[in-house]
Amino acid sequence: MSVQLHHRISGEGEPLILLHGLFGSLDNLGVIARGLQGNWQIHALDQRNHG
């Protein structure tokens, strides 16, 4: 059985993975990702059954 996870990749540099908390979604990580993408390659992931 395969699982499809929604994700966004932005920025350049060393990879940094962002995960949201309970009741969150990928959309909640946008502001944080924009602030960090100047120094990091951001991998923002939607947790299973959240997005």
Short mmCIF file of N, CA and C in Angstrom, two decimals:
data_model
loop_
_atom_site.label_atom_id
_atom_site.label_comp_id
_atom_site.label_asym_id
_atom_site.label_seq_id
_atom_site.Cartn_x
_atom_site.Cartn_y
_atom_site.Cartn_z
N MET A 1 0.85 -1.18 0.00
CA MET A 1 0.00 0.00 0.00
C MET A 1 0.90 1.24 0.00
N SER A 2 0.64 2.16 -0.88
CA SER A 2 1.44 3.38 -0.94
C SER A 2 0.68 4.54 -0.28
N VAL A 3 1.45 5.49 0.21
CA VAL A 3 0.89 6.66 0.87
C VAL A 3 1.40 7.89 0.13
N GLN A 4 0.49 8.80 -0.21
CA GLN A 4 0.86 10.04 -0.88
C GLN A 4 0.89 11.16 0.15
N LEU A 5 2.04 11.81 0.29
CA LEU A 5 2.19 12.94 1.19
C LEU A 5 2.36 14.22 0.38
N HIS A 6 1.65 15.27 0.73
CA HIS A 6 1.80 16.56 0.07
C HIS A 6 3.01 17.26 0.68
N HIS A 7 3.74 17.96 -0.16
CA HIS A 7 4.94 18.64 0.32
C HIS A 7 5.27 19.85 -0.56
N ARG A 8 6.08 20.72 -0.03
CA ARG A 8 6.60 21.87 -0.78
C ARG A 8 8.08 21.98 -0.50
N ILE A 9 8.85 22.28 -1.54
CA ILE A 9 10.29 22.49 -1.40
C ILE A 9 10.59 23.90 -1.87
N SER A 10 11.34 24.66 -1.07
CA SER A 10 11.70 26.03 -1.45
C SER A 10 13.05 26.38 -0.85
N GLY A 11 13.69 27.38 -1.42
CA GLY A 11 14.96 27.87 -0.89
C GLY A 11 16.15 27.07 -1.35
N GLU A 12 17.31 27.53 -0.90
CA GLU A 12 18.57 26.88 -1.25
C GLU A 12 19.42 26.74 0.00
N GLY A 13 20.28 25.75 0.01
CA GLY A 13 21.17 25.51 1.14
C GLY A 13 20.98 24.11 1.69
N GLU A 14 21.38 23.93 2.93
CA GLU A 14 21.22 22.64 3.58
C GLU A 14 19.74 22.35 3.78
N PRO A 15 19.32 21.08 3.65
CA PRO A 15 17.90 20.76 3.82
C PRO A 15 17.44 20.90 5.27
N LEU A 16 16.22 21.39 5.41
CA LEU A 16 15.57 21.51 6.72
C LEU A 16 14.13 21.03 6.56
N ILE A 17 13.72 20.09 7.37
CA ILE A 17 12.37 19.52 7.28
C ILE A 17 11.47 20.20 8.30
N LEU A 18 10.32 20.70 7.84
CA LEU A 18 9.31 21.31 8.72
C LEU A 18 8.10 20.39 8.80
N LEU A 19 7.67 20.10 10.01
CA LEU A 19 6.48 19.29 10.25
C LEU A 19 5.51 20.07 11.13
N HIS A 20 4.24 20.01 10.80
CA HIS A 20 3.23 20.71 11.60
C HIS A 20 2.78 19.83 12.76
N GLY A 21 2.09 20.43 13.71
CA GLY A 21 1.57 19.71 14.86
C GLY A 21 0.15 19.22 14.61
N LEU A 22 -0.45 18.69 15.64
CA LEU A 22 -1.80 18.17 15.58
C LEU A 22 -2.77 19.28 15.17
N PHE A 23 -3.70 18.98 14.31
CA PHE A 23 -4.70 19.92 13.77
C PHE A 23 -4.09 20.94 12.81
N GLY A 24 -2.81 20.79 12.46
CA GLY A 24 -2.16 21.69 11.52
C GLY A 24 -2.22 21.14 10.11
N SER A 25 -1.60 21.88 9.20
CA SER A 25 -1.49 21.44 7.81
C SER A 25 -0.29 22.11 7.17
N LEU A 26 -0.01 21.71 5.97
CA LEU A 26 1.09 22.28 5.20
C LEU A 26 0.95 23.80 5.08
N ASP A 27 -0.26 24.29 4.96
CA ASP A 27 -0.49 25.73 4.80
C ASP A 27 -0.02 26.53 6.02
N ASN A 28 -0.02 25.93 7.19
CA ASN A 28 0.43 26.61 8.41
C ASN A 28 1.93 26.90 8.40
N LEU A 29 2.68 26.20 7.56
CA LEU A 29 4.13 26.32 7.56
C LEU A 29 4.65 27.40 6.60
N GLY A 30 3.79 28.02 5.82
CA GLY A 30 4.21 28.99 4.81
C GLY A 30 5.00 30.16 5.35
N VAL A 31 4.54 30.79 6.41
CA VAL A 31 5.23 31.95 6.98
C VAL A 31 6.61 31.55 7.50
N ILE A 32 6.67 30.43 8.18
CA ILE A 32 7.95 29.95 8.72
C ILE A 32 8.91 29.63 7.58
N ALA A 33 8.41 28.93 6.56
CA ALA A 33 9.25 28.55 5.42
C ALA A 33 9.81 29.78 4.70
N ARG A 34 8.99 30.80 4.50
CA ARG A 34 9.47 32.01 3.81
C ARG A 34 10.58 32.69 4.60
N GLY A 35 10.50 32.67 5.91
CA GLY A 35 11.52 33.29 6.74
C GLY A 35 12.83 32.52 6.75
N LEU A 36 12.79 31.23 6.50
CA LEU A 36 13.98 30.39 6.58
C LEU A 36 14.61 30.07 5.22
N GLN A 37 13.86 30.25 4.13
CA GLN A 37 14.34 29.77 2.84
C GLN A 37 15.54 30.54 2.29
N GLY A 38 15.93 31.64 2.90
CA GLY A 38 17.13 32.34 2.46
C GLY A 38 18.40 31.61 2.84
N ASN A 39 18.34 30.79 3.87
CA ASN A 39 19.51 30.07 4.37
C ASN A 39 19.40 28.56 4.25
N TRP A 40 18.21 28.06 4.01
CA TRP A 40 17.95 26.62 4.02
C TRP A 40 17.14 26.21 2.81
N GLN A 41 17.24 24.95 2.42
CA GLN A 41 16.30 24.37 1.46
C GLN A 41 15.20 23.74 2.32
N ILE A 42 14.02 24.32 2.28
CA ILE A 42 12.93 23.92 3.15
C ILE A 42 12.11 22.80 2.51
N HIS A 43 11.90 21.74 3.27
CA HIS A 43 11.02 20.64 2.87
C HIS A 43 9.87 20.66 3.87
N ALA A 44 8.74 21.24 3.47
CA ALA A 44 7.57 21.33 4.33
C ALA A 44 6.62 20.19 3.96
N LEU A 45 6.26 19.39 4.95
CA LEU A 45 5.46 18.19 4.70
C LEU A 45 4.12 18.26 5.40
N ASP A 46 3.10 17.75 4.72
CA ASP A 46 1.79 17.55 5.32
C ASP A 46 1.79 16.16 5.94
N GLN A 47 1.49 16.05 7.20
CA GLN A 47 1.48 14.74 7.84
C GLN A 47 0.29 13.92 7.31
N ARG A 48 0.42 12.64 7.39
CA ARG A 48 -0.60 11.73 6.87
C ARG A 48 -1.97 12.04 7.48
N ASN A 49 -2.98 12.07 6.61
CA ASN A 49 -4.38 12.33 6.96
C ASN A 49 -4.63 13.76 7.46
N HIS A 50 -3.75 14.70 7.14
CA HIS A 50 -3.93 16.10 7.52
C HIS A 50 -4.11 17.03 6.32
N GLY A 51 -3.69 16.66 5.15
CA GLY A 51 -3.72 17.60 4.02
C GLY A 51 -4.27 17.04 2.76
#
